[in-house]
Coordinates of C-alpha atoms in Angstrom, one line a residue:
M487 CA -26.3 -16.2 -0.8
A488 CA -22.9 -17.7 -1.5
E489 CA -19.7 -15.8 -0.7
F490 CA -16.3 -16.5 -2.2
R491 CA -13.3 -15.8 0.1
L492 CA -9.7 -15.2 -1.0
L493 CA -8.6 -12.9 1.8
G494 CA -7.6 -15.9 4.0
P495 CA -8.1 -19.6 3.1
V496 CA -9.8 -20.0 -0.2
E497 CA -13.5 -20.8 0.6
L498 CA -17.0 -20.9 -0.6
V499 CA -19.5 -20.1 2.1
T500 CA -23.3 -20.5 1.7
A501 CA -26.2 -20.0 4.1
T502 CA -25.8 -23.5 5.3
G503 CA -22.0 -23.3 6.0
R504 CA -18.7 -23.8 4.3
V505 CA -18.5 -25.9 1.1
D506 CA -15.7 -28.4 0.7
V507 CA -13.8 -27.1 -2.3
G508 CA -11.5 -30.0 -2.5
P509 CA -7.7 -30.6 -2.7
P510 CA -5.1 -27.7 -3.0
Q511 CA -4.9 -27.8 -6.8
R512 CA -8.7 -27.3 -7.1
R513 CA -8.5 -24.5 -4.7
S514 CA -5.7 -23.0 -6.8
V515 CA -7.9 -23.2 -9.9
L516 CA -10.9 -21.7 -8.1
A517 CA -8.6 -18.9 -6.8
A518 CA -7.2 -18.3 -10.3
L519 CA -10.8 -18.0 -11.7
L520 CA -12.0 -15.8 -8.9
A521 CA -9.1 -13.4 -9.2
D522 CA -10.6 -12.4 -12.6
A523 CA -14.3 -13.1 -11.8
G524 CA -16.5 -12.1 -14.7
R525 CA -13.6 -12.2 -17.3
P526 CA -12.3 -15.0 -19.5
V527 CA -9.2 -16.8 -18.1
P528 CA -7.5 -18.8 -20.8
V529 CA -6.5 -22.4 -20.0
E530 CA -2.9 -21.5 -20.5
T531 CA -3.2 -18.8 -17.8
L532 CA -4.8 -21.3 -15.4
V533 CA -2.0 -23.7 -16.0
D534 CA 0.6 -21.0 -15.4
R535 CA -1.1 -19.8 -12.2
V536 CA -1.4 -23.4 -10.8
W537 CA 1.9 -25.0 -11.9
G538 CA 4.1 -22.1 -12.9
E539 CA 6.7 -22.2 -15.8
E540 CA 7.2 -26.0 -15.8
P541 CA 3.7 -27.6 -15.7
P542 CA 3.6 -31.4 -15.7
D543 CA 2.3 -33.5 -18.5
G544 CA -1.4 -33.6 -18.4
A545 CA -1.8 -30.2 -16.8
R546 CA -4.4 -29.0 -19.3
R547 CA -6.4 -32.2 -18.7
A548 CA -6.2 -31.6 -14.9
V549 CA -7.5 -28.1 -15.4
H550 CA -10.5 -29.4 -17.3
S551 CA -11.1 -32.0 -14.6
H552 CA -11.0 -29.4 -11.8
V553 CA -13.2 -27.1 -13.8
T554 CA -15.8 -29.8 -14.2
R555 CA -15.8 -30.5 -10.4
I556 CA -15.9 -26.8 -9.5
R557 CA -18.9 -26.3 -11.9
R558 CA -20.7 -29.2 -10.1
M559 CA -19.8 -27.8 -6.7
L560 CA -21.3 -24.4 -7.7
E561 CA -24.5 -26.1 -8.9
Q562 CA -24.9 -28.0 -5.7
A563 CA -24.1 -25.1 -3.5
G564 CA -26.9 -23.0 -5.1
D565 CA -29.6 -25.3 -3.8
G566 CA -31.7 -24.7 -6.9
H567 CA -30.3 -21.2 -7.5
E568 CA -26.7 -21.3 -8.7
A569 CA -24.1 -19.6 -6.4
A570 CA -22.3 -18.7 -9.6
R571 CA -21.8 -20.1 -13.1
L572 CA -18.6 -21.4 -14.6
V573 CA -18.9 -21.2 -18.4
R574 CA -16.6 -21.7 -21.3
R575 CA -16.2 -18.9 -23.8
S576 CA -13.8 -18.3 -26.7
G577 CA -11.4 -16.4 -24.5
G578 CA -11.3 -19.1 -21.8
Y579 CA -13.3 -20.0 -18.7
V580 CA -15.4 -17.3 -17.0
L581 CA -16.6 -17.6 -13.4
E582 CA -19.7 -15.5 -13.5
A583 CA -20.2 -14.3 -9.9
D584 CA -21.4 -11.1 -8.4
P585 CA -18.2 -9.1 -7.5
E586 CA -19.9 -8.1 -4.3
R587 CA -19.8 -11.8 -3.3
V588 CA -16.0 -12.1 -3.8
D589 CA -14.2 -10.6 -0.8
L590 CA -11.1 -9.6 -2.9
H591 CA -13.1 -7.5 -5.4
L592 CA -15.4 -6.1 -2.7
F593 CA -12.3 -5.1 -0.7
R594 CA -10.8 -3.2 -3.6
R595 CA -14.1 -1.5 -4.5
L596 CA -14.7 -0.3 -0.9
V597 CA -11.1 1.1 -0.7
E598 CA -11.5 2.8 -4.1
Q599 CA -14.8 4.3 -3.0
A600 CA -13.2 5.5 0.3
R601 CA -10.7 7.6 -1.7
G602 CA -13.4 9.6 -3.2
S603 CA -15.7 10.0 -0.2
D604 CA -15.3 12.3 2.8
T605 CA -18.5 11.6 4.7
G606 CA -18.5 7.8 4.3
R607 CA -14.7 7.2 4.2
L608 CA -14.4 5.8 7.7
R609 CA -17.3 3.4 7.3
L610 CA -16.1 2.1 3.9
L611 CA -12.6 1.5 5.2
R612 CA -13.9 -0.3 8.3
D613 CA -16.0 -2.5 6.0
A614 CA -13.1 -3.2 3.8
L615 CA -10.7 -4.2 6.6
A616 CA -13.4 -6.4 8.2
L617 CA -13.1 -8.7 5.1
W618 CA -9.6 -9.8 6.1
R619 CA -9.2 -13.2 7.8
G620 CA -5.5 -13.7 7.8
E621 CA -3.0 -14.4 5.0
P622 CA -4.6 -14.0 1.6
L623 CA -4.8 -17.3 -0.5
A624 CA -3.6 -19.2 2.5
G625 CA -2.5 -22.7 1.6
I626 CA -2.3 -22.0 -2.1
P627 CA 1.2 -22.8 -3.4
G628 CA 3.1 -21.4 -6.3
A629 CA 4.7 -18.3 -7.7
W630 CA 1.4 -16.7 -8.9
A631 CA -0.2 -17.0 -5.5
A632 CA 2.9 -15.6 -3.9
R633 CA 2.9 -12.6 -6.2
V634 CA -0.8 -11.9 -5.6
R635 CA -0.4 -12.4 -1.9
E636 CA 2.4 -9.9 -1.7
S637 CA 0.4 -7.4 -3.7
L638 CA -2.6 -7.8 -1.5
R639 CA -0.5 -7.4 1.7
R640 CA 0.6 -4.0 0.3
Q641 CA -3.0 -3.0 -0.4
H642 CA -3.9 -4.1 3.1
L643 CA -1.2 -2.0 4.7
D644 CA -2.3 1.0 2.6
A645 CA -5.9 0.5 3.6
V646 CA -4.9 0.3 7.3
V647 CA -3.0 3.5 7.1
A648 CA -5.9 5.2 5.4
W649 CA -8.3 3.8 8.0
A650 CA -6.1 5.0 10.9
D651 CA -6.0 8.5 9.3
A652 CA -9.9 8.4 9.0
E653 CA -10.2 7.4 12.7
L654 CA -7.9 10.3 13.7
H655 CA -10.1 12.7 11.7
A656 CA -13.2 11.3 13.4
G657 CA -11.7 12.1 16.8
D658 CA -10.9 8.6 17.9
P659 CA -7.2 8.0 17.3
G660 CA -7.0 5.6 20.2
T661 CA -9.0 3.0 18.2
A662 CA -6.2 2.7 15.7
T663 CA -3.1 2.4 17.9
G664 CA -3.6 -1.3 18.8
R665 CA -3.9 -2.5 15.2
L666 CA -1.1 -0.2 14.0
R667 CA 1.2 -1.5 16.8
D668 CA 0.5 -5.1 15.8
L669 CA 1.2 -4.5 12.1
L670 CA 4.3 -2.5 12.8
A671 CA 5.7 -5.4 14.8
E672 CA 5.0 -7.6 11.8
Y673 CA 6.4 -5.1 9.3
P674 CA 9.0 -3.2 11.3
L675 CA 10.5 -1.3 8.4
V676 CA 7.3 0.0 6.8
E677 CA 7.6 3.8 7.3
P678 CA 3.9 4.7 6.5
L679 CA 2.8 2.4 9.3
A680 CA 5.2 4.0 11.7
A681 CA 4.0 7.5 10.6
A682 CA 0.3 6.5 11.1
L683 CA 1.1 5.1 14.6
M684 CA 3.0 8.3 15.5
R685 CA 0.1 10.5 14.3
A686 CA -2.4 8.4 16.3
L687 CA -0.3 8.5 19.5
H688 CA 0.3 12.2 19.2
A689 CA -3.4 12.9 18.7
A690 CA -4.2 10.7 21.6
G691 CA -2.0 12.7 23.9
S692 CA 0.9 10.2 24.0
G693 CA 3.5 12.4 22.4
A694 CA 6.4 10.8 24.3
E695 CA 5.5 7.4 23.0
A696 CA 5.2 8.8 19.4
L697 CA 8.7 10.2 19.7
A698 CA 9.9 6.9 21.0
C699 CA 8.3 5.2 18.0
Y700 CA 10.3 7.4 15.7
A701 CA 13.5 6.7 17.6
A702 CA 12.9 2.9 17.3
I703 CA 12.2 2.8 13.6
R704 CA 15.1 5.2 13.0
M705 CA 17.4 2.7 14.8
R706 CA 16.0 -0.3 12.9
L707 CA 16.5 1.5 9.5
A708 CA 20.1 2.3 10.5
D709 CA 20.9 -1.1 11.8
E710 CA 19.3 -3.3 9.2
L711 CA 19.4 -1.1 6.1
G712 CA 22.0 1.6 6.7
T713 CA 19.6 4.4 5.9
E714 CA 17.7 7.2 7.5
P715 CA 13.9 7.7 7.7
G716 CA 12.2 9.2 4.6
A717 CA 10.9 12.7 4.2
E718 CA 7.4 11.9 5.7
L719 CA 8.7 10.5 8.9
R720 CA 11.4 13.3 9.3
Q721 CA 8.8 16.1 8.7
L722 CA 6.4 14.4 11.1
H723 CA 9.1 14.1 13.8
E724 CA 10.1 17.7 13.4
A725 CA 6.5 18.9 13.7
M726 CA 6.1 16.9 16.9
L727 CA 9.3 18.3 18.4
R728 CA 7.8 21.7 17.8
D729 CA 4.6 20.5 19.4
E730 CA 2.6 22.1 16.6
P731 CA -1.2 22.1 17.2
G732 CA -3.4 19.9 15.0
R733 CA -2.4 16.9 12.9
P734 CA 1.2 17.1 11.6
P735 CA 1.3 17.1 7.8
P736 CA 2.1 13.5 6.5
R737 CA 3.0 14.5 3.0
R738 CA 4.5 17.3 1.0
P739 CA 1.8 19.7 -0.3
G740 CA 1.2 19.9 -4.1
A741 CA 2.6 16.5 -4.9
P742 CA 2.8 16.2 -8.8
A743 CA 0.4 13.7 -10.3
L744 CA 1.3 13.6 -14.0
L745 CA 0.3 10.1 -15.1
P746 CA -1.6 9.9 -18.4
L747 CA -5.2 8.7 -18.3
D748 CA -5.5 4.9 -17.9
V749 CA -6.1 3.0 -21.1
R750 CA -9.6 1.9 -22.2
G751 CA -9.9 -1.7 -23.2
F752 CA -6.7 -2.8 -21.6
T753 CA -6.5 -6.6 -21.8
G754 CA -4.3 -9.4 -20.5
R755 CA -0.7 -8.9 -19.4
D756 CA -1.3 -10.6 -16.0
A757 CA 2.2 -12.1 -16.0
E758 CA 3.9 -8.8 -16.9
L759 CA 1.9 -6.9 -14.3
A760 CA 2.8 -9.4 -11.6
R761 CA 6.5 -9.1 -12.7
L762 CA 6.3 -5.3 -12.2
D763 CA 4.7 -5.8 -8.8
A764 CA 7.6 -8.1 -7.9
V765 CA 10.1 -5.5 -8.9
L766 CA 8.3 -2.9 -6.8
A767 CA 8.5 -5.3 -3.9
E768 CA 12.2 -5.3 -4.2
T769 CA 12.3 -1.7 -2.9
A770 CA 11.9 -3.2 0.6
E771 CA 14.8 -5.6 0.0
H772 CA 17.2 -3.3 -1.7
P773 CA 16.5 0.2 -0.3
T774 CA 19.9 1.6 -1.2
A775 CA 19.2 1.1 -5.0
V776 CA 17.0 3.0 -7.3
I777 CA 14.7 0.3 -8.8
I778 CA 14.5 0.7 -12.6
S779 CA 12.1 -1.3 -14.8
A780 CA 12.8 -1.1 -18.6
L781 CA 9.9 -2.1 -20.8
S782 CA 11.1 -2.9 -24.3
G783 CA 9.4 -4.1 -27.4
T784 CA 8.5 -3.4 -31.0
A785 CA 6.4 -0.4 -32.0
G786 CA 2.7 -0.9 -31.2
V787 CA 3.2 -3.8 -28.9
G788 CA 1.6 -1.9 -25.9
K789 CA 4.6 -0.9 -23.8
T790 CA 3.1 2.5 -22.7
A791 CA -0.4 1.0 -22.2
L792 CA 1.0 -1.6 -19.8
A793 CA 3.2 0.9 -18.0
V794 CA 0.3 3.3 -17.5
R795 CA -2.0 0.6 -16.3
W796 CA 0.6 -0.6 -13.7
A797 CA 1.5 3.0 -12.7
H798 CA -2.2 3.7 -11.9
R799 CA -2.4 0.4 -9.9
V800 CA 0.5 1.4 -7.6
R801 CA 0.2 5.2 -7.5
D802 CA -0.9 5.1 -3.9
A803 CA 2.5 3.6 -3.0
F804 CA 4.1 7.0 -4.0
P805 CA 2.6 9.6 -1.7
D806 CA 5.1 12.3 -2.9
G807 CA 3.8 12.1 -6.4
Q808 CA 4.2 10.6 -9.9
L809 CA 6.3 12.3 -12.7
Y810 CA 5.8 11.5 -16.4
V811 CA 7.6 12.7 -19.5
N812 CA 7.3 11.5 -23.1
L813 CA 10.8 11.6 -24.5
R814 CA 9.5 11.3 -28.1
G815 CA 12.4 8.9 -28.8
Y816 CA 10.9 7.6 -32.1
D817 CA 8.4 10.2 -33.0
T818 CA 8.5 12.0 -36.3
Q819 CA 9.4 15.2 -34.5
Q820 CA 12.7 15.8 -32.8
P821 CA 13.3 13.6 -29.8
M822 CA 13.3 15.5 -26.5
T823 CA 16.8 16.3 -25.1
A824 CA 17.6 15.4 -21.5
G825 CA 17.9 19.2 -20.8
E826 CA 14.4 19.8 -22.0
A827 CA 13.1 16.9 -20.0
L828 CA 14.8 18.1 -16.9
A829 CA 13.3 21.6 -17.3
G830 CA 9.8 20.0 -17.4
L831 CA 10.4 17.7 -14.5
L832 CA 11.9 20.5 -12.3
S833 CA 8.9 22.7 -13.2
A834 CA 6.5 19.9 -12.1
L835 CA 8.5 19.7 -8.9
G836 CA 7.7 23.4 -8.2
V837 CA 11.1 25.0 -9.2
P838 CA 10.3 28.5 -10.6
A839 CA 11.3 29.1 -14.2
Q840 CA 13.9 31.8 -13.2
D841 CA 15.6 29.2 -10.9
L842 CA 16.0 26.5 -13.6
P843 CA 19.8 25.9 -14.1
P844 CA 20.8 26.6 -17.8
Q845 CA 23.4 23.8 -18.0
E846 CA 22.2 20.2 -18.2
D847 CA 24.6 18.9 -15.6
D848 CA 23.5 21.5 -13.1
A849 CA 19.8 20.8 -13.9
A850 CA 20.4 17.1 -13.3
A851 CA 22.0 17.8 -9.9
R852 CA 19.1 20.1 -9.0
Y853 CA 16.6 17.5 -10.1
R854 CA 18.3 14.8 -7.9
S855 CA 18.2 17.2 -5.0
E856 CA 14.5 17.9 -5.5
V857 CA 13.5 14.2 -5.5
S858 CA 15.9 13.2 -2.7
G859 CA 14.0 11.5 0.1
R860 CA 10.7 11.6 -1.7
R861 CA 8.7 8.5 -2.4
M862 CA 8.0 9.1 -6.1
L863 CA 7.3 7.1 -9.3
I864 CA 9.2 8.5 -12.3
F865 CA 7.9 7.3 -15.7
L866 CA 10.2 8.0 -18.7
D867 CA 8.2 7.0 -21.7
N868 CA 9.4 6.4 -25.3
A869 CA 13.1 6.7 -24.7
S870 CA 15.5 6.2 -27.6
S871 CA 18.7 5.5 -25.8
V872 CA 20.4 5.1 -22.4
E873 CA 22.1 8.4 -22.9
Q874 CA 18.8 10.2 -23.1
V875 CA 17.6 8.5 -19.9
R876 CA 20.7 8.6 -17.7
P877 CA 20.6 12.3 -16.7
L878 CA 16.9 11.8 -15.6
L879 CA 17.7 9.0 -13.1
P880 CA 17.3 10.1 -9.5
G881 CA 19.9 9.4 -6.9
S882 CA 17.4 8.6 -4.1
P883 CA 16.4 5.0 -3.2
S884 CA 13.0 6.3 -2.3
C885 CA 12.2 6.7 -6.0
V886 CA 11.2 4.0 -8.6
V887 CA 11.8 4.5 -12.3
M888 CA 9.9 3.1 -15.2
V889 CA 11.3 3.4 -18.7
T890 CA 9.7 2.3 -22.0
S891 CA 11.6 2.0 -25.2
R892 CA 11.9 0.1 -28.5
D893 CA 15.6 -0.3 -27.6
S894 CA 16.7 -3.0 -25.2
L895 CA 18.5 -0.4 -23.1
A896 CA 21.2 -2.8 -22.3
G897 CA 23.2 -0.1 -20.6
L898 CA 20.6 0.4 -18.0
V899 CA 20.8 -3.2 -17.1
A900 CA 24.6 -3.4 -17.1
L901 CA 25.4 -0.1 -15.4
H902 CA 22.3 0.6 -13.2
G903 CA 20.9 -2.9 -12.5
A904 CA 17.6 -2.3 -14.3
C905 CA 15.1 -5.1 -14.6
R906 CA 14.3 -5.5 -18.3
L907 CA 11.0 -6.8 -19.4
D908 CA 10.7 -7.6 -23.1
L909 CA 7.1 -7.3 -24.3
D910 CA 5.7 -9.7 -26.9
L911 CA 2.4 -9.8 -28.8
L912 CA -0.7 -10.6 -26.9
S913 CA -1.9 -14.2 -27.0
A914 CA -4.6 -14.9 -29.5
A915 CA -7.3 -15.2 -26.8
D916 CA -6.3 -11.8 -25.2
A917 CA -6.2 -10.2 -28.6
T918 CA -9.7 -11.4 -29.4
L919 CA -10.9 -10.2 -26.1
L920 CA -9.4 -6.8 -26.7
L921 CA -11.3 -6.6 -30.0
R922 CA -14.5 -7.7 -28.4
T923 CA -14.1 -5.0 -25.8
L924 CA -13.4 -2.3 -28.4
I925 CA -15.8 -3.2 -31.2
G926 CA -18.4 -5.5 -29.6
A927 CA -20.1 -8.3 -31.4
R928 CA -18.2 -7.9 -34.7
A929 CA -15.2 -9.7 -33.0
D930 CA -17.4 -12.8 -32.9
T931 CA -19.4 -12.4 -36.1
E932 CA -16.2 -11.7 -38.1
P933 CA -13.6 -14.0 -36.7
G934 CA -11.0 -13.0 -39.3
L935 CA -11.2 -9.3 -38.4
S936 CA -8.2 -9.3 -36.1
C937 CA -6.1 -10.9 -38.9
R938 CA -7.4 -8.5 -41.6
S939 CA -6.9 -5.4 -39.5
G940 CA -3.5 -6.5 -38.2
A941 CA -4.7 -5.9 -34.7
G942 CA -1.8 -6.4 -32.4
P943 CA -2.2 -5.6 -28.7
G944 CA -0.9 -2.1 -29.2
S945 CA -3.0 -1.2 -32.2
F946 CA -5.6 0.7 -30.3
G947 CA -5.3 3.9 -28.3
A948 CA -2.9 6.8 -28.5
L949 CA -0.9 5.4 -25.5
D950 CA 0.1 2.1 -27.2
R951 CA 3.6 2.9 -28.4

């Protein structure tokens, strides 16, 4: 059977060998379709993914031409049984392919299964990592490919760290050291990689080399970034100095996980999710700043739904936990004060009720101390003003803050360097797809339904504020 490959050069491989996909633009179109295999991809999205914000004249015609040739290629590659089908639907083009035959989707499924499996975790992670063949989307130009490539690199690093941990638990830490050394040489400032290598070396009986690894990354962080290692590395180093038996703890126990449930029927917002991924990537470039994303937009446009979806996608990047508070900025009930929010956040961080400072300034200082050095995502939902948010901002560059509000929160941008993302209505194609997801065939049999119901992207679900 045919296999589609994105975790390396974009390829279609059949039982008889590799199929010539064609020139780079056609590979870009194929990659853009495979990234959402089984789901409609509007022509406008394809144009954006291939050419970016300034497509040339005739870009839509070029997409249709590439689609025709990709469809013919799939028919020929099937040798009587189609490798996949590329069809046109109301929401755009759909590449109907078994996700098990697309390495990107198979990789993500295996990693997700490994999170919930104890007995099969190591096997699943080995299978996932075996799918990698180098740089993802190799040879595909453009901003969209670069964003996807960066996101996949982070997912790969997370999977390698999880695999190394599983090898250690299986009693074979030496297997992981070579791969970890190579990756740490490529990403010398990624602390989870250094921690994984230190654990593997320590378990393999190379305690001196593990301590040398810590000294090396500490020096690199100081020289290049002017900062000290984070809490995980410091705790690991201290445990090794004490030569404690067993595996040193990599994370703080009882990390809070307060994210709301992910949103059913979430549709579209690819560009916005990619923008948020890019903001997160800035944490490696600007480690002395707290990265703040401010999602603004009118009521019901889907700010919270987007923020929750993104937060769940990246939650593994925050091993010390995820905090969430609904500030009720525009609810009918009284908005939450900063003092009330701080009390809830401190409680989630394990501060006993009797130790909560009564004054807001003191509570804010205690809060900053509690999150200092922790790799945490802090989600401040439904804020009414900068003044409501400011006391809740951490002082540690290890934290990332997400704020949603109907207000533009210009003060966060001006004073704190927040990245503002103004959310607009869903495109007509995505809105129709959302209706189809939620109400089924009625969306097609009653084409005027979305107009009659006033269905904007945020009109469904309690989280769409």
